[in-house]
mmCIF file of C-alpha atoms in Angstrom:
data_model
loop_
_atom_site.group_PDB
_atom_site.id
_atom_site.type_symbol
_atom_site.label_atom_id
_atom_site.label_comp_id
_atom_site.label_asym_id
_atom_site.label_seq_id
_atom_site.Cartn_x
_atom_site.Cartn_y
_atom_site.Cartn_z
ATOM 1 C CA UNK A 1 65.138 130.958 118.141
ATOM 2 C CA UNK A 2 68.559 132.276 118.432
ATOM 3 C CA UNK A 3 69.287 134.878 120.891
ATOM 4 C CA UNK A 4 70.659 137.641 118.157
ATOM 5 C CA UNK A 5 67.635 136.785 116.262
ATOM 6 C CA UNK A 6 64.755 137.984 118.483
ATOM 7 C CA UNK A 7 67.631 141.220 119.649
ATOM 8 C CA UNK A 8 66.811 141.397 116.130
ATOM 9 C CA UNK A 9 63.444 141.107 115.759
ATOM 10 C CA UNK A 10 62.413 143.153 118.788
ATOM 11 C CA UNK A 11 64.836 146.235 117.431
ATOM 12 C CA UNK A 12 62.410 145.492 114.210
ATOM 13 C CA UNK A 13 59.522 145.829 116.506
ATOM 14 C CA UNK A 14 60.723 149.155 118.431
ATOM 15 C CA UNK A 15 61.412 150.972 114.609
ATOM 16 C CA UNK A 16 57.878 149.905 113.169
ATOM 17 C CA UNK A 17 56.503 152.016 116.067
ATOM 18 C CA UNK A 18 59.080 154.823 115.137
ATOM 19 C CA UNK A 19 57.902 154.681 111.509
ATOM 20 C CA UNK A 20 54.436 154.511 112.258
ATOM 21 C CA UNK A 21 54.949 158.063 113.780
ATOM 22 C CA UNK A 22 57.064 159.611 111.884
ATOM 23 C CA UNK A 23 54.449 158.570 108.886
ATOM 24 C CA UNK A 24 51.813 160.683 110.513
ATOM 25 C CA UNK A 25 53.763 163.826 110.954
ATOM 26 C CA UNK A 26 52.575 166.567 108.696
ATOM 27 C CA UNK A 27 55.728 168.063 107.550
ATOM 28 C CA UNK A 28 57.099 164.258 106.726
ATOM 29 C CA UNK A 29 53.579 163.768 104.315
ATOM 30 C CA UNK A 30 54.414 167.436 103.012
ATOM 31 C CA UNK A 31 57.655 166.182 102.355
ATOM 32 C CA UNK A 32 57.631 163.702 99.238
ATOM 33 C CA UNK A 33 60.752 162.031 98.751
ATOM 34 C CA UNK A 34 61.293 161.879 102.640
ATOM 35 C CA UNK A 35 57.689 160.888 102.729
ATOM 36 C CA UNK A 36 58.900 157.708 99.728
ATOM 37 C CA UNK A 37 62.351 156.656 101.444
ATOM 38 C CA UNK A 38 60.229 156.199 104.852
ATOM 39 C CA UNK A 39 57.303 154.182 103.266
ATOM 40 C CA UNK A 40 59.549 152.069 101.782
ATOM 41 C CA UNK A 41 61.665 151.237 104.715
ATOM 42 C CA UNK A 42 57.807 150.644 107.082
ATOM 43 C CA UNK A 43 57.344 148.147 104.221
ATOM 44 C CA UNK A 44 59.859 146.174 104.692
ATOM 45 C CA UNK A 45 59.764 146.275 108.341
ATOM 46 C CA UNK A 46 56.028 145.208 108.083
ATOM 47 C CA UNK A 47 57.115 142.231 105.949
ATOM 48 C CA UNK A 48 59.192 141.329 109.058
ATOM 49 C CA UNK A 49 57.821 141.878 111.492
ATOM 50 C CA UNK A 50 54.633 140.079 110.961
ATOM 51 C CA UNK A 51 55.801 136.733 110.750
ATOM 52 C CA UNK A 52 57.350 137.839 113.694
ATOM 53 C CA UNK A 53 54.402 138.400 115.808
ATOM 54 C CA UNK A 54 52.881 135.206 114.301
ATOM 55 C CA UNK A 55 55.818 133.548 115.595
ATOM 56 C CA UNK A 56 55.191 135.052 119.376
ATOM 57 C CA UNK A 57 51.507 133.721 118.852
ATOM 58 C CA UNK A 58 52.549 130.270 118.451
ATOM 59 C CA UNK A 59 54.769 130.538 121.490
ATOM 60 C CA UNK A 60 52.210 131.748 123.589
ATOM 61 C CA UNK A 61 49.779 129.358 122.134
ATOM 62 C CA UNK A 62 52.154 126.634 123.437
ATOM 63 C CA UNK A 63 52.877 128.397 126.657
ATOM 64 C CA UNK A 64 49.325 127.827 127.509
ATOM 65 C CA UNK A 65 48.990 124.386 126.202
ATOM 66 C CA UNK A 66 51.965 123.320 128.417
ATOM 67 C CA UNK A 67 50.055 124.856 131.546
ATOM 68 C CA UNK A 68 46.800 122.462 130.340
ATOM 69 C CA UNK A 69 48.587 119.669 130.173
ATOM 70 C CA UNK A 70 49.033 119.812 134.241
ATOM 71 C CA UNK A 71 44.925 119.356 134.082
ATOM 72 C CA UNK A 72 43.727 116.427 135.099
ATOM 73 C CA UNK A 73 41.108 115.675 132.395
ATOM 74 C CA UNK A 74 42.604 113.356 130.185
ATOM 75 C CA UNK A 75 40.752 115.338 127.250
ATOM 76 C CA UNK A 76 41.960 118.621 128.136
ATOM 77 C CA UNK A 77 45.351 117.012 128.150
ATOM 78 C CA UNK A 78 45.180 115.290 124.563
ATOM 79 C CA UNK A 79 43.630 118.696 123.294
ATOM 80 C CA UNK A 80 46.723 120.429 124.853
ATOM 81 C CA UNK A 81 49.086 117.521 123.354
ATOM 82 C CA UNK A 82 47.450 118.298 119.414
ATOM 83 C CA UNK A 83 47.822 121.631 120.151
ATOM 84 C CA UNK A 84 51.527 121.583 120.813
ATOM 85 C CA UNK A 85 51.902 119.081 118.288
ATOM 86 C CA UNK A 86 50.823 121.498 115.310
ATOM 87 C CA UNK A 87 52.344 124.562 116.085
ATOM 88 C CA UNK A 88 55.464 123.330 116.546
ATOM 89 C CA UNK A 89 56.136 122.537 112.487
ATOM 90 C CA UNK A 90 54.442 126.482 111.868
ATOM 91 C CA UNK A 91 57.026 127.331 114.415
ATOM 92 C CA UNK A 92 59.799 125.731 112.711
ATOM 93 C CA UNK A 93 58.723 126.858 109.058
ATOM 94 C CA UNK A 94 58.658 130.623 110.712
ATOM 95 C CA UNK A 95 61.808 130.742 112.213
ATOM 96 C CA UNK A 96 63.630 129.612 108.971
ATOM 97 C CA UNK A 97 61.188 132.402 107.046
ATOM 98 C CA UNK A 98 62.718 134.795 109.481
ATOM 99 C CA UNK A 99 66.276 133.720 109.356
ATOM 100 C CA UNK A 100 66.670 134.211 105.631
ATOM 101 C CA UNK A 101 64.902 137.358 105.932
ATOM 102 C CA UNK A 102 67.228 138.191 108.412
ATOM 103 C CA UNK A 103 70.070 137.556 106.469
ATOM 104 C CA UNK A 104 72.191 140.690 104.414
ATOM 105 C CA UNK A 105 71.273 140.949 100.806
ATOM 106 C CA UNK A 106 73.796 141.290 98.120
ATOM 107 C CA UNK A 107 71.583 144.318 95.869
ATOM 108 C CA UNK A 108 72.994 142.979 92.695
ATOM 109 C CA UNK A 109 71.660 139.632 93.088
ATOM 110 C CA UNK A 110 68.512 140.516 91.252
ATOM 111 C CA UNK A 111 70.396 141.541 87.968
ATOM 112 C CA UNK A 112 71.008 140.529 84.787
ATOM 113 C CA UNK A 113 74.687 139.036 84.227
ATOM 114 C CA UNK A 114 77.465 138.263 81.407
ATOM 115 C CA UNK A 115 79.105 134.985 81.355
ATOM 116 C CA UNK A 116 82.376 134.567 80.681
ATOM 117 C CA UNK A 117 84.040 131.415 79.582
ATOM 118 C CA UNK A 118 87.629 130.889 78.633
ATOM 119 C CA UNK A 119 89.441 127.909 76.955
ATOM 120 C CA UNK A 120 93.017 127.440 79.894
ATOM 121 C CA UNK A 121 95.219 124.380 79.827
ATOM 122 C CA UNK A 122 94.227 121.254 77.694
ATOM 123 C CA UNK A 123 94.344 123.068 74.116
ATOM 124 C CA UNK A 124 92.215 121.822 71.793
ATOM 125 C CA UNK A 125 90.227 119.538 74.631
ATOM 126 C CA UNK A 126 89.950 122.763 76.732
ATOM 127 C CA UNK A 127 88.205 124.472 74.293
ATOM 128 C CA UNK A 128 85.830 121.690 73.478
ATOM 129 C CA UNK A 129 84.841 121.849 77.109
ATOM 130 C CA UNK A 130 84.591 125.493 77.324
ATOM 131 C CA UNK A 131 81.946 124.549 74.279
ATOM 132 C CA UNK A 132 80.367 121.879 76.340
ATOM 133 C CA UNK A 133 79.971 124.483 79.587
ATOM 134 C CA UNK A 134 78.451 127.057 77.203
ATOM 135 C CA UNK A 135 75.578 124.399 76.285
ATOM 136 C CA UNK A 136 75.599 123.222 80.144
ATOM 137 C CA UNK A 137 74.532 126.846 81.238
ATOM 138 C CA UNK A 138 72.571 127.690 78.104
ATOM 139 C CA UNK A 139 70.421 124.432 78.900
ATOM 140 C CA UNK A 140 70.225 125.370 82.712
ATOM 141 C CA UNK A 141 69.003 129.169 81.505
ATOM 142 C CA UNK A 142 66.325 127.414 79.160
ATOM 143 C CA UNK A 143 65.246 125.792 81.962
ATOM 144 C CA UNK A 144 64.796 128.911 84.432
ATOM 145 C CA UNK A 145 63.354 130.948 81.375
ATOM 146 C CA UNK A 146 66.092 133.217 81.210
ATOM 147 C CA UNK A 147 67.040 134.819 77.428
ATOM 148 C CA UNK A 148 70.531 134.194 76.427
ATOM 149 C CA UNK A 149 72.378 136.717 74.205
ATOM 150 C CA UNK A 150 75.375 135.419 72.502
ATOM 151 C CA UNK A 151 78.077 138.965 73.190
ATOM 152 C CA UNK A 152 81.183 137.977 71.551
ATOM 153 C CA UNK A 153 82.961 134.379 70.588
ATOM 154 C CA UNK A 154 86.318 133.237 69.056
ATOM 155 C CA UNK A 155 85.428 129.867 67.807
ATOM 156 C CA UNK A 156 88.152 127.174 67.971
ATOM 157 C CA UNK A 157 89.521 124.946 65.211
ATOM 158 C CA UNK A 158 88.138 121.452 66.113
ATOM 159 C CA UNK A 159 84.893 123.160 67.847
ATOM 160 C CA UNK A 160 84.180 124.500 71.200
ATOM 161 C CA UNK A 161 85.506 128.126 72.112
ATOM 162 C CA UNK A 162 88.735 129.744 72.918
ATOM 163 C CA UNK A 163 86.664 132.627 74.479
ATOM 164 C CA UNK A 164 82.859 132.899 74.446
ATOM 165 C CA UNK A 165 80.720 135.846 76.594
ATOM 166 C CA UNK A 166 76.507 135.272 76.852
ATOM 167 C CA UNK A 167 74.356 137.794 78.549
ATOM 168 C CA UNK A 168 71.778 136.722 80.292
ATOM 169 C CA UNK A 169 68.451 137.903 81.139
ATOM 170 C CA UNK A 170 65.777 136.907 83.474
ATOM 171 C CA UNK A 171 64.808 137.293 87.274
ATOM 172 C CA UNK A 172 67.922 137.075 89.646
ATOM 173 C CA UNK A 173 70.193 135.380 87.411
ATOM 174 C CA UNK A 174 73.361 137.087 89.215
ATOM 175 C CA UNK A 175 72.570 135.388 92.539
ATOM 176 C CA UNK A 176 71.979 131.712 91.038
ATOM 177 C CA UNK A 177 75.368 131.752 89.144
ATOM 178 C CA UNK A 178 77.591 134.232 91.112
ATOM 179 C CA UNK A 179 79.494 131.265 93.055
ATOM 180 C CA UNK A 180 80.394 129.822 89.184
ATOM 181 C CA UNK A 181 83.069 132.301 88.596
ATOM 182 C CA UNK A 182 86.446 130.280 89.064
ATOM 183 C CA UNK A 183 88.498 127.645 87.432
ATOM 184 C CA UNK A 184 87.017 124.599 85.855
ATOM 185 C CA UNK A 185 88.572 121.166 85.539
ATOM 186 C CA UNK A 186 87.693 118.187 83.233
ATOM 187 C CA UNK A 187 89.050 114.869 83.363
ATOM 188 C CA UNK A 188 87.971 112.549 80.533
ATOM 189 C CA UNK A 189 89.179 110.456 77.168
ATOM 190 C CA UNK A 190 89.200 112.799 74.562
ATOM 191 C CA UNK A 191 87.779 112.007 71.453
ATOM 192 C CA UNK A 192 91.104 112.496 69.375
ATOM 193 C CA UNK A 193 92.736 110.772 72.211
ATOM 194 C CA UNK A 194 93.824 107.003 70.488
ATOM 195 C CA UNK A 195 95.508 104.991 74.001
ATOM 196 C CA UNK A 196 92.248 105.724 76.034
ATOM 197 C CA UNK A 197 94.249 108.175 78.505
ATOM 198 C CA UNK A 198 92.561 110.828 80.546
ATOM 199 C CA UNK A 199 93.371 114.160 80.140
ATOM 200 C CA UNK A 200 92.728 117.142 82.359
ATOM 201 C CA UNK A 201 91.940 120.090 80.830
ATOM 202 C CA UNK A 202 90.605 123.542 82.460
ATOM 203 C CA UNK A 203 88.725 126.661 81.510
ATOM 204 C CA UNK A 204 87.853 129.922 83.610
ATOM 205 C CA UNK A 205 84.330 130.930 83.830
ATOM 206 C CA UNK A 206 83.589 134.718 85.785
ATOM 207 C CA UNK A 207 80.074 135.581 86.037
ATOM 208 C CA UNK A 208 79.410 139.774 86.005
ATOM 209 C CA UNK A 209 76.381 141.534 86.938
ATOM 210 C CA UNK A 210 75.096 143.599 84.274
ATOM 211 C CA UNK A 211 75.338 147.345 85.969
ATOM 212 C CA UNK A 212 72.224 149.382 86.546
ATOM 213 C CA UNK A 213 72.556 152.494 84.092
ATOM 214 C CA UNK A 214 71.695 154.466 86.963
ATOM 215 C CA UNK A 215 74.540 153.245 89.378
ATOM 216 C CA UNK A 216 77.080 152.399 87.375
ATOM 217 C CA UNK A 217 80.519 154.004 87.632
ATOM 218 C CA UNK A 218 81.204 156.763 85.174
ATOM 219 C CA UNK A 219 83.506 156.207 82.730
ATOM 220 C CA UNK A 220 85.905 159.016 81.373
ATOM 221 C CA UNK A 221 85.173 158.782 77.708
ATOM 222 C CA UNK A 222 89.034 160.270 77.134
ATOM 223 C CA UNK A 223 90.145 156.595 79.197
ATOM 224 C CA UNK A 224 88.400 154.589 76.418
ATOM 225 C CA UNK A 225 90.094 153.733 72.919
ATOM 226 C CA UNK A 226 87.740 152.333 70.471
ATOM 227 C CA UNK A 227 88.449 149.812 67.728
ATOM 228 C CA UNK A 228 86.115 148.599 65.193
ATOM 229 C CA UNK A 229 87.074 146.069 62.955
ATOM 230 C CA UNK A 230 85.191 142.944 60.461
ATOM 231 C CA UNK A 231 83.310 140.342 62.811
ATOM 232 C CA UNK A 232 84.614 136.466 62.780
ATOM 233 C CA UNK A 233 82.464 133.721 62.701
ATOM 234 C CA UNK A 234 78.842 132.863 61.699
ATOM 235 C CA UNK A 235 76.256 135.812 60.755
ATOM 236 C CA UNK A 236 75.704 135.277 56.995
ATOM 237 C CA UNK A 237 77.022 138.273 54.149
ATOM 238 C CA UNK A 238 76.575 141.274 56.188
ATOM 239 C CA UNK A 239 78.957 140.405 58.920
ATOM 240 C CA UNK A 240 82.024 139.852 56.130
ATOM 241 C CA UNK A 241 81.074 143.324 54.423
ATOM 242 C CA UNK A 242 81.126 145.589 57.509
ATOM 243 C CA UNK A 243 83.586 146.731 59.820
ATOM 244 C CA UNK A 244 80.782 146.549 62.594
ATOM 245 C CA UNK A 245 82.084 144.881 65.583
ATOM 246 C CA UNK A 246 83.822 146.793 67.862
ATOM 247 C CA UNK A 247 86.555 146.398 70.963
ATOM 248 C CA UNK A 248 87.036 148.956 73.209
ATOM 249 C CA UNK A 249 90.075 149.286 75.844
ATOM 250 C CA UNK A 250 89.577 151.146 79.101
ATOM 251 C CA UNK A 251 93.091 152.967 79.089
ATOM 252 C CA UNK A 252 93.635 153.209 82.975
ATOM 253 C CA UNK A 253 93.186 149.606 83.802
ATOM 254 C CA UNK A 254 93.881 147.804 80.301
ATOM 255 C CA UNK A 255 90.366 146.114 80.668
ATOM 256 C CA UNK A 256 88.897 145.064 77.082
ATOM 257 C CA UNK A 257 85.343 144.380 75.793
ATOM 258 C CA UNK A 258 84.378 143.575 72.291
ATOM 259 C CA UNK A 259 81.239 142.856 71.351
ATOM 260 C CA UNK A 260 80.292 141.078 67.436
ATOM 261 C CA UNK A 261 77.065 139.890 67.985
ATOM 262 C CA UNK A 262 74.826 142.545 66.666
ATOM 263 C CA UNK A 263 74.028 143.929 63.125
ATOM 264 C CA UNK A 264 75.122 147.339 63.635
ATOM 265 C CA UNK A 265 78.108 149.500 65.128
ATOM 266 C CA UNK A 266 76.545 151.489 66.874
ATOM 267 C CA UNK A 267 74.338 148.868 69.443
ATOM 268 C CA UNK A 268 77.652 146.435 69.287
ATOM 269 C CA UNK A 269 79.726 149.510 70.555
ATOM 270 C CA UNK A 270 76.724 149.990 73.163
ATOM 271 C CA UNK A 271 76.566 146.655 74.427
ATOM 272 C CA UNK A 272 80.597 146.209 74.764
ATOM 273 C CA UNK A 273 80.345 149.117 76.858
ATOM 274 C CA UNK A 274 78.418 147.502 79.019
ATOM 275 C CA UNK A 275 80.423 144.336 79.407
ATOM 276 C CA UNK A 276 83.245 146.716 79.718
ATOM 277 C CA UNK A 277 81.626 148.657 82.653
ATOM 278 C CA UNK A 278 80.827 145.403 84.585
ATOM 279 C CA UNK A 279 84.252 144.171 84.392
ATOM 280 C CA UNK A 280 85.344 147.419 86.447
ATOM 281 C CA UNK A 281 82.687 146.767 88.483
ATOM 282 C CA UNK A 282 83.869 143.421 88.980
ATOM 283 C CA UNK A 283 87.503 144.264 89.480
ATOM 284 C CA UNK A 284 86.339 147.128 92.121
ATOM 285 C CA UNK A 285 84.534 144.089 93.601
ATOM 286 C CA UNK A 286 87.369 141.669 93.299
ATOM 287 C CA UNK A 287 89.320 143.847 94.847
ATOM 288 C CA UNK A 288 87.092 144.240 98.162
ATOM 289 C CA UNK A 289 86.030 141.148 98.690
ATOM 290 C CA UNK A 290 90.074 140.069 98.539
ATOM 291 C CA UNK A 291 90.848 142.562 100.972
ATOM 292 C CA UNK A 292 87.880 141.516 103.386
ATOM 293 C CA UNK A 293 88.996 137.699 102.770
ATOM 294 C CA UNK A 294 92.174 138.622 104.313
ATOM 295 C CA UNK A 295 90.540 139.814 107.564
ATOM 296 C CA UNK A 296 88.102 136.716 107.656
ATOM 297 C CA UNK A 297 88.741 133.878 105.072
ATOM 298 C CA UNK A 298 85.364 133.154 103.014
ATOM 299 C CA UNK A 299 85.452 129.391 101.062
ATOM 300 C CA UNK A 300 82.866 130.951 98.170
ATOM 301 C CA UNK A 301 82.099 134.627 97.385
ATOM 302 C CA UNK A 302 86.117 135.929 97.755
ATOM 303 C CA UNK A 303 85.660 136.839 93.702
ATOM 304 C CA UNK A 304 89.675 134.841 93.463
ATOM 305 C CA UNK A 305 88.963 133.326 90.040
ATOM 306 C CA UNK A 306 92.736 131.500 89.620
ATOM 307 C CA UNK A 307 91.526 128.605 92.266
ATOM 308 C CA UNK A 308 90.165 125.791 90.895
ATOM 309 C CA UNK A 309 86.626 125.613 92.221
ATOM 310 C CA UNK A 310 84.895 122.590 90.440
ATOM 311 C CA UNK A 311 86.089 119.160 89.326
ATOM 312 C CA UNK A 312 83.578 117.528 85.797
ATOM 313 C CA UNK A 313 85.091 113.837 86.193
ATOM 314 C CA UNK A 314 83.677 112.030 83.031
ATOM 315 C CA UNK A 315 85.024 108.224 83.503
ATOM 316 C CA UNK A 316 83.406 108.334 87.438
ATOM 317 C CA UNK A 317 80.724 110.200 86.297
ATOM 318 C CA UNK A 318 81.862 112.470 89.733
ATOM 319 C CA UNK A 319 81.114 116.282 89.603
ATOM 320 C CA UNK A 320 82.799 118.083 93.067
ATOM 321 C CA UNK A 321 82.533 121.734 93.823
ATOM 322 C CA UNK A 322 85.610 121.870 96.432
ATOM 323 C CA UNK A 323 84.882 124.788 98.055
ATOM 324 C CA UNK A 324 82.293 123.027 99.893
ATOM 325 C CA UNK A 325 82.807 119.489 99.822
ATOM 326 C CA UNK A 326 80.040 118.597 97.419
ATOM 327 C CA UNK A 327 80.290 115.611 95.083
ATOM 328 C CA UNK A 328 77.207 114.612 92.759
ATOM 329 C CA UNK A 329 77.142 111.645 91.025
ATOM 330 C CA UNK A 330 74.521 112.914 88.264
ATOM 331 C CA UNK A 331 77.609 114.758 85.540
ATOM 332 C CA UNK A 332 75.747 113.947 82.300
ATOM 333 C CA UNK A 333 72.982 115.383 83.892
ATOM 334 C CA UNK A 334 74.676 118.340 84.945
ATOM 335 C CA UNK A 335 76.427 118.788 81.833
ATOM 336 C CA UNK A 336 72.674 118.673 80.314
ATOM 337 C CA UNK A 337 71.826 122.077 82.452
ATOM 338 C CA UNK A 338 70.693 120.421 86.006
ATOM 339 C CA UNK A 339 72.229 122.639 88.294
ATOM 340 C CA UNK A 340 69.455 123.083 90.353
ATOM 341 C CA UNK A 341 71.141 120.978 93.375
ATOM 342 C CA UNK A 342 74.670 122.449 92.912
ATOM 343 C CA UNK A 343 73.008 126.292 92.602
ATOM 344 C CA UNK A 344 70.665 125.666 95.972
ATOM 345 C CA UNK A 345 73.612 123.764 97.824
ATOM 346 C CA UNK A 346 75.818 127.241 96.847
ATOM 347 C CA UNK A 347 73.254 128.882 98.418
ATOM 348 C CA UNK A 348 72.440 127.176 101.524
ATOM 349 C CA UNK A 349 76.156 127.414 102.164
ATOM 350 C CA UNK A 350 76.227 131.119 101.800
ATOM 351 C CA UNK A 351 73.350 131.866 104.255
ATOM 352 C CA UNK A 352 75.214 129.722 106.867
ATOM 353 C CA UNK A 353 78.008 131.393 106.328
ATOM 354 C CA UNK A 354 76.062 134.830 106.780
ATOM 355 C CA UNK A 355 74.056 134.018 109.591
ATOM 356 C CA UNK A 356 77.559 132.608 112.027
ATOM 357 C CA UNK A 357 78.644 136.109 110.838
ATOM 358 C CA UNK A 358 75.765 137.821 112.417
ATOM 359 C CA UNK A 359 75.911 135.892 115.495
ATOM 360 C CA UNK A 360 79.347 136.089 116.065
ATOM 361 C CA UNK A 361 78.850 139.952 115.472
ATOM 362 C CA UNK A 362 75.551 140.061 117.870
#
């Protein structure tokens, strides 16, 4: 185990006791919400700390089987040798338990999020693949058992999207797709394409989370300007009779939402204020992690969506993420929704990248 690890751990160990105390003082148990916010904190300590000590079990365990393996019974020796030989995969297993527990957490990664995917360069081909990314992470969703909520969409001509925003809903959905905000390129033969050339075409995706009602920053309703107008697109007799969908601009920044989606005014004008709220959010975010890039550069996480993060080449059959040097050759069934590999390779990088920050700030 690393050094800064057990420094760590053992500061882990040294607050348990500290908690313990304080939890059996009378005027903390008088004291509710103190009484909460320290409960909380000697749970999560617990949850740490006991692998922990399992961890300094095994180590003694094998400190002592070392010292039999001096003895000169040949049994006691092989009984030593077994000994060693299982704990050390438990030891193993617990140190990597411990290292991710170790590691910061990112609070929103547990929420909800809105997807955002716009047609760029490539025209008519660039919104057929901003159509083909919405069924990529629809199908990936599906597979996760997330619920997917169609917000707003501007349909293109020949199919696909020029602009198309999903929410989605399910158990840490945030920190599975965060690292897919960025540009997307596709090289392939389109299908109006009559010489067999390939084209490259792009579109941006940005991935918000959804803000907690609770946290979220409050908006000064005299910054907003509200629009309603007659909904575009599929939804049957009602959404051609109604001025129900609604945009609304937040004055300050120029940031727009509209949502189309629903059936009434009144929850489309609630949900675009949502999308609305976590694009502030996101441009608040943006805006920090861009000026902590510039004091140590980050390859995935900066929130710098003009880069062009991903490569979806169709005659190789090659998908590349090039912010970490991964290349898959599996695209159809990527494009089909299997981004398990590509989501738990984002993710692996990220804790590396957090744990040489905490070592090279231990």
């Amino acid at each position: 185990m690393k050094t800064f690890m057990r420094a760590q751990l053992e500061r882990s160990v040294q607050r348990l006791s500290e908690l313990d105390f304080l939890l059996s003082r009378e005027d903390i148990m008088q004291d509710m919400t103190q009484f909460l916010v320290l409960s909380r904190e000697h749970a999560e300590v617990v949850a740490l700390v006991t692998p922990y000590q399992k961890w300094l079990q095994y180590q003694h365990d094998c400190a002592s089987a070392q010292t039999m393996l001096l003895d000169p019974d040949a049994e006691v020796q092989a009984m030593a040798q077994e000994e060693i030989s299982n704990a050390a995969p438990a030891i193993l297993a617990l140190e990597a338990q411990l290292q991710r527990m170790l590691l910061p957490k990112d609070p929103d990664d547990a929420r909800h999020a809105f997807l955002e995917i716009r047609a760029g360069t490539g025209g008519d081909e660039s919104a057929l693949f901003a159509g083909d990314l919405l069924r990529m992470y629809t199908r990936y969703c599906a597979n996760q058992n997330w619920r997917v909520e169609v917000i707003s969409e501007s349909p293109s001509e020949l199919g696909g999207y020029k602009e198309v925003v999903i929410r989605i809903e399910g158990t840490s959905v945030y920190g599975a797709l965060k690292f897919e905000s960025g540009g997307h390129r596709v090289q392939r033969v389109p299908a109006t394409e009559t010489q067999g050339r390939i084209h490259t075409s792009a579109c941006t995706v940005a991935v918000l989370a959804e803000p907690d009602e609770q946290e979220a920053i409050k908006i000064n309703p005299s910054d907003l300007r509200i629009d309603t107008f007659r909904a575009s697109g599929a939804g049957g007799q009602h959404i051609n009779k109604t001025d129900s969908a609604v945009r609304i601009t937040h004055l300050p920044t120029g940031i727009v939402a509209e949502c189309q989606d629903g059936r009434s005014q009144h929850s489309n004008k609630a949900q675009a204020l949502r999308v609305l709220t976590a694009r502030i959010q996101e441009k608040d975010r943006s805006e920090r992690a861009a000026k902590d890039a510039a004091e140590r550069k980050s390859l995935i996480g900066s929130g710098d969506r003009s880069d062009r993060i991903r490569t979806y080449n169709f005659p190789q059959g090659r998908f590349t993420d090039h912010r970490i040097n991964l290349t898959l050759y599996k695209l159809l069934a990527i494009m089909e929704g299997d981004l398990g590999d590509v989501v738990e390779a984002l993710q692996a990088y990220e804790a590396a990248e957090q744990l040489a920050q905490l070592e090279g700030a231990s």
